[in-house]
PDB file of C-alpha atoms in Angstrom:
ATOM      1  CA  TYR A 192      81.067 122.620 119.521  1.00 80.00           C
ATOM      2  CA  ILE A 193      78.578 119.944 120.575  1.00 80.00           C
ATOM      3  CA  ALA A 194      76.224 120.771 117.695  1.00 83.00           C
ATOM      4  CA  ALA A 195      79.065 120.584 115.195  1.00 81.00           C
ATOM      5  CA  LYS A 196      80.276 117.245 116.569  1.00 77.00           C
ATOM      6  CA  PHE A 197      76.794 115.730 116.516  1.00 75.00           C
ATOM      7  CA  ASN A 198      76.334 116.857 112.925  1.00 74.00           C
ATOM      8  CA  GLY A 199      79.572 115.112 111.927  1.00 74.00           C
ATOM      9  CA  ASN A 200      81.531 118.281 111.227  1.00 78.00           C
ATOM     10  CA  PRO A 201      85.290 117.804 111.574  1.00 80.00           C
ATOM     11  CA  ILE A 202      85.866 120.469 114.190  1.00 82.00           C
ATOM     12  CA  THR A 203      88.492 120.689 116.895  1.00 82.00           C
ATOM     13  CA  PRO A 204      88.442 122.562 120.196  1.00 83.00           C
ATOM     14  CA  GLU A 205      91.130 124.816 118.712  1.00 82.00           C
ATOM     15  CA  ASP A 206      88.747 125.794 115.903  1.00 83.00           C
ATOM     16  CA  ILE A 207      86.421 127.199 118.556  1.00 82.00           C
ATOM     17  CA  THR A 208      89.042 128.809 120.770  1.00 81.00           C
ATOM     18  CA  GLN A 209      90.705 130.562 117.812  1.00 78.00           C
ATOM     19  CA  GLU A 210      87.416 132.156 116.761  1.00 74.00           C
ATOM     20  CA  ASP A 211      85.906 132.929 120.161  1.00 70.00           C
ATOM     21  CA  PRO A 212      87.442 135.860 122.057  1.00 67.00           C
ATOM     22  CA  VAL A 213      85.941 134.592 125.335  1.00 69.00           C
ATOM     23  CA  THR A 214      87.011 130.943 125.139  1.00 66.00           C
ATOM     24  CA  THR A 215      90.769 130.959 124.702  1.00 71.00           C
ATOM     25  CA  ASP A 216      91.615 127.664 126.394  1.00 78.00           C
ATOM     26  CA  ARG A 217      90.470 124.276 125.116  1.00 79.00           C
ATOM     27  CA  ASN A 218      90.341 122.595 128.543  1.00 84.00           C
ATOM     28  CA  PRO A 219      87.243 124.404 129.897  1.00 84.00           C
ATOM     29  CA  LEU A 220      85.537 123.814 126.566  1.00 82.00           C
ATOM     30  CA  LEU A 221      86.250 120.080 126.743  1.00 81.00           C
ATOM     31  CA  ARG A 222      85.116 119.914 130.380  1.00 86.00           C
ATOM     32  CA  ARG A 223      81.800 121.581 129.515  1.00 86.00           C
ATOM     33  CA  PHE A 224      81.435 119.278 126.521  1.00 82.00           C
ATOM     34  CA  LYS A 225      81.841 116.250 128.777  1.00 82.00           C
ATOM     35  CA  ASP A 226      79.492 117.682 131.426  1.00 87.00           C
ATOM     36  CA  ILE A 227      76.729 118.534 128.967  1.00 86.00           C
ATOM     37  CA  THR A 228      76.876 115.281 127.040  1.00 80.00           C
ATOM     38  CA  SER A 229      76.902 113.353 130.308  1.00 81.00           C
ATOM     39  CA  ASP A 230      74.038 115.339 131.887  1.00 85.00           C
ATOM     40  CA  LEU A 231      71.918 114.951 128.769  1.00 82.00           C
ATOM     41  CA  ALA A 232      72.938 111.298 128.313  1.00 80.00           C
ATOM     42  CA  LEU A 233      73.924 112.030 124.737  1.00 74.00           C
ATOM     43  CA  ASN A 234      75.257 109.133 122.698  1.00 68.00           C
ATOM     44  CA  PHE A 235      78.969 109.471 121.971  1.00 61.00           C
ATOM     45  CA  GLU A 236      78.871 106.992 119.073  1.00 59.00           C
ATOM     46  CA  GLY A 237      80.276 108.646 115.979  1.00 58.00           C
ATOM     47  CA  LEU A 238      81.340 111.804 117.806  1.00 60.00           C
ATOM     48  CA  HIS A 239      84.981 111.013 117.398  1.00 67.00           C
ATOM     49  CA  GLU A 240      84.914 110.008 113.756  1.00 82.00           C
ATOM     50  CA  ILE A 241      88.266 110.580 112.133  1.00 89.00           C
ATOM     51  CA  THR A 242      87.406 110.174 108.461  1.00 89.00           C
ATOM     52  CA  PRO A 243      85.829 113.658 108.174  1.00 90.00           C
ATOM     53  CA  PHE A 244      89.217 115.018 109.271  1.00 92.00           C
ATOM     54  CA  VAL A 245      90.850 113.152 106.381  1.00 94.00           C
ATOM     55  CA  ASP A 246      88.462 114.948 104.014  1.00 92.00           C
ATOM     56  CA  ARG A 247      89.090 118.291 105.675  1.00 91.00           C
ATOM     57  CA  ILE A 248      92.889 117.996 105.584  1.00 94.00           C
ATOM     58  CA  CYS A 249      92.885 116.757 101.973  1.00 94.00           C
ATOM     59  CA  ASP A 250      90.710 119.754 101.056  1.00 92.00           C
ATOM     60  CA  ASN A 251      93.182 122.055 102.826  1.00 92.00           C
ATOM     61  CA  LEU A 252      95.978 120.414 100.834  1.00 92.00           C
ATOM     62  CA  ASP A 253      94.017 120.875  97.599  1.00 83.00           C
ATOM     63  CA  GLN A 254      94.518 117.140  97.227  1.00 72.00           C
ATOM     64  CA  ALA A 255      92.216 116.066  94.410  1.00 68.00           C
ATOM     65  CA  ASP A 256      93.773 112.596  94.195  1.00 75.00           C
ATOM     66  CA  LYS A 257      91.077 110.281  95.531  1.00 90.00           C
ATOM     67  CA  SER A 258      93.517 107.366  95.881  1.00 93.00           C
ATOM     68  CA  ILE A 259      95.335 109.122  98.736  1.00 94.00           C
ATOM     69  CA  LYS A 260      92.099 110.080 100.469  1.00 94.00           C
ATOM     70  CA  ASN A 261      90.642 106.578 100.130  1.00 95.00           C
ATOM     71  CA  ARG A 262      93.852 104.895 101.296  1.00 96.00           C
ATOM     72  CA  ALA A 263      94.068 107.282 104.269  1.00 96.00           C
ATOM     73  CA  LYS A 264      90.526 106.304 105.284  1.00 96.00           C
ATOM     74  CA  GLU A 265      91.480 102.628 105.050  1.00 96.00           C
ATOM     75  CA  ILE A 266      94.509 103.303 107.260  1.00 96.00           C
ATOM     76  CA  VAL A 267      92.310 105.054 109.824  1.00 95.00           C
ATOM     77  CA  GLU A 268      90.041 101.991 109.954  1.00 94.00           C
ATOM     78  CA  ILE A 269      93.038  99.677 110.371  1.00 94.00           C
ATOM     79  CA  ALA A 270      94.363 101.920 113.158  1.00 93.00           C
ATOM     80  CA  LYS A 271      90.947 101.812 114.888  1.00 90.00           C
ATOM     81  CA  LYS A 272      90.820  98.023 114.740  1.00 91.00           C
ATOM     82  CA  SER A 273      94.373  97.862 116.114  1.00 91.00           C
ATOM     83  CA  ASN A 274      93.407 100.098 119.067  1.00 88.00           C
ATOM     84  CA  ILE A 275      96.204 102.601 118.473  1.00 90.00           C
ATOM     85  CA  ILE A 276      94.022 105.705 118.286  1.00 86.00           C
ATOM     86  CA  SER A 277      92.711 105.922 121.824  1.00 80.00           C
ATOM     87  CA  GLY A 278      93.462 109.252 123.479  1.00 77.00           C
ATOM     88  CA  LYS A 279      95.001 110.781 120.361  1.00 87.00           C
ATOM     89  CA  LYS A 280      93.810 113.820 118.452  1.00 87.00           C
ATOM     90  CA  PRO A 281      91.712 112.945 115.412  1.00 89.00           C
ATOM     91  CA  THR A 282      93.567 115.535 113.348  1.00 92.00           C
ATOM     92  CA  ALA A 283      96.896 113.887 114.193  1.00 94.00           C
ATOM     93  CA  ILE A 284      95.631 110.428 113.281  1.00 95.00           C
ATOM     94  CA  ALA A 285      94.151 111.709 110.022  1.00 96.00           C
ATOM     95  CA  ALA A 286      97.310 113.660 109.150  1.00 96.00           C
ATOM     96  CA  ALA A 287      99.533 110.634 109.717  1.00 97.00           C
ATOM     97  CA  ALA A 288      97.162 108.455 107.701  1.00 97.00           C
ATOM     98  CA  ILE A 289      97.390 110.903 104.800  1.00 96.00           C
ATOM     99  CA  TYR A 290     101.174 110.842 105.027  1.00 97.00           C
ATOM    100  CA  ASN A 291     101.162 107.024 105.096  1.00 96.00           C
ATOM    101  CA  ALA A 292      98.716 106.949 102.178  1.00 96.00           C
ATOM    102  CA  SER A 293     100.854 109.322 100.140  1.00 95.00           C
ATOM    103  CA  ILE A 294     103.805 106.963 100.615  1.00 94.00           C
ATOM    104  CA  ASP A 295     101.732 103.866  99.838  1.00 94.00           C
ATOM    105  CA  GLU A 296     100.367 105.492  96.690  1.00 93.00           C
ATOM    106  CA  GLU A 297     103.866 106.701  95.707  1.00 92.00           C
ATOM    107  CA  LYS A 298     102.683 110.316  95.612  1.00 91.00           C
ATOM    108  CA  LYS A 299     104.531 111.526  98.653  1.00 85.00           C
ATOM    109  CA  ILE A 300     103.302 114.712 100.280  1.00 93.00           C
ATOM    110  CA  THR A 301     105.738 116.254 102.745  1.00 95.00           C
ATOM    111  CA  GLN A 302     105.108 116.099 106.464  1.00 95.00           C
ATOM    112  CA  SER A 303     105.511 119.863 106.526  1.00 96.00           C
ATOM    113  CA  LYS A 304     102.681 120.411 104.025  1.00 96.00           C
ATOM    114  CA  ILE A 305     100.390 118.009 105.836  1.00 96.00           C
ATOM    115  CA  ALA A 306     101.251 119.513 109.234  1.00 96.00           C
ATOM    116  CA  THR A 307     100.325 122.968 107.987  1.00 95.00           C
ATOM    117  CA  ALA A 308      97.066 121.752 106.443  1.00 94.00           C
ATOM    118  CA  ALA A 309      96.118 119.810 109.586  1.00 93.00           C
ATOM    119  CA  ASP A 310      97.381 122.381 112.095  1.00 89.00           C
ATOM    120  CA  VAL A 311      99.547 119.820 113.881  1.00 93.00           C
ATOM    121  CA  THR A 312     103.304 119.581 114.249  1.00 95.00           C
ATOM    122  CA  GLU A 313     105.603 117.510 112.062  1.00 96.00           C
ATOM    123  CA  VAL A 314     106.736 115.697 115.207  1.00 96.00           C
ATOM    124  CA  THR A 315     103.140 114.658 115.861  1.00 94.00           C
ATOM    125  CA  ILE A 316     102.828 113.312 112.332  1.00 96.00           C
ATOM    126  CA  ARG A 317     106.064 111.356 112.731  1.00 95.00           C
ATOM    127  CA  LEU A 318     104.894 109.790 115.997  1.00 94.00           C
ATOM    128  CA  ARG A 319     101.453 108.800 114.678  1.00 95.00           C
ATOM    129  CA  TYR A 320     102.957 107.744 111.317  1.00 93.00           C
ATOM    130  CA  LYS A 321     105.312 105.275 113.013  1.00 94.00           C
ATOM    131  CA  GLU A 322     102.477 103.772 115.086  1.00 94.00           C
ATOM    132  CA  GLN A 323     100.347 103.327 112.001  1.00 95.00           C
ATOM    133  CA  ARG A 324     103.223 101.954 109.920  1.00 95.00           C
ATOM    134  CA  GLU A 325     103.814  99.245 112.535  1.00 94.00           C
ATOM    135  CA  VAL A 326     100.274  97.921 112.199  1.00 93.00           C
ATOM    136  CA  LEU A 327     100.330  98.292 108.418  1.00 90.00           C
ATOM    137  CA  ASP A 328     103.541  96.283 107.957  1.00 84.00           C
TER     138      ASP A 328
END
């Protein structure tokens, strides 16, 4: 998990726990992640990049339209500058940004489709979407 994060791969703790028969809970994984990065004084800068998740979700959606992807990345940057992303899952932020972008670009993709592609709930998308929409308006 640490190696993937440091190489900029859009990976979630759930990606690991779904594939590893030993690690079935994300909390111990996240605790060890924090312990190891702290003990080794590893730089966290860039570890929580959200834009790779935009790419990943758009790929899962088979979304070839670059305008949605580019707009979603802009929305993520606006959300960062507005300090509304702290403590939230990168996949949820990226999913909501894609939904917002699809509306902005008038090529609406359903919350259900995005939720499936991002492996988040529709409720999560709605919550993050509303937060982002407030700073966009």
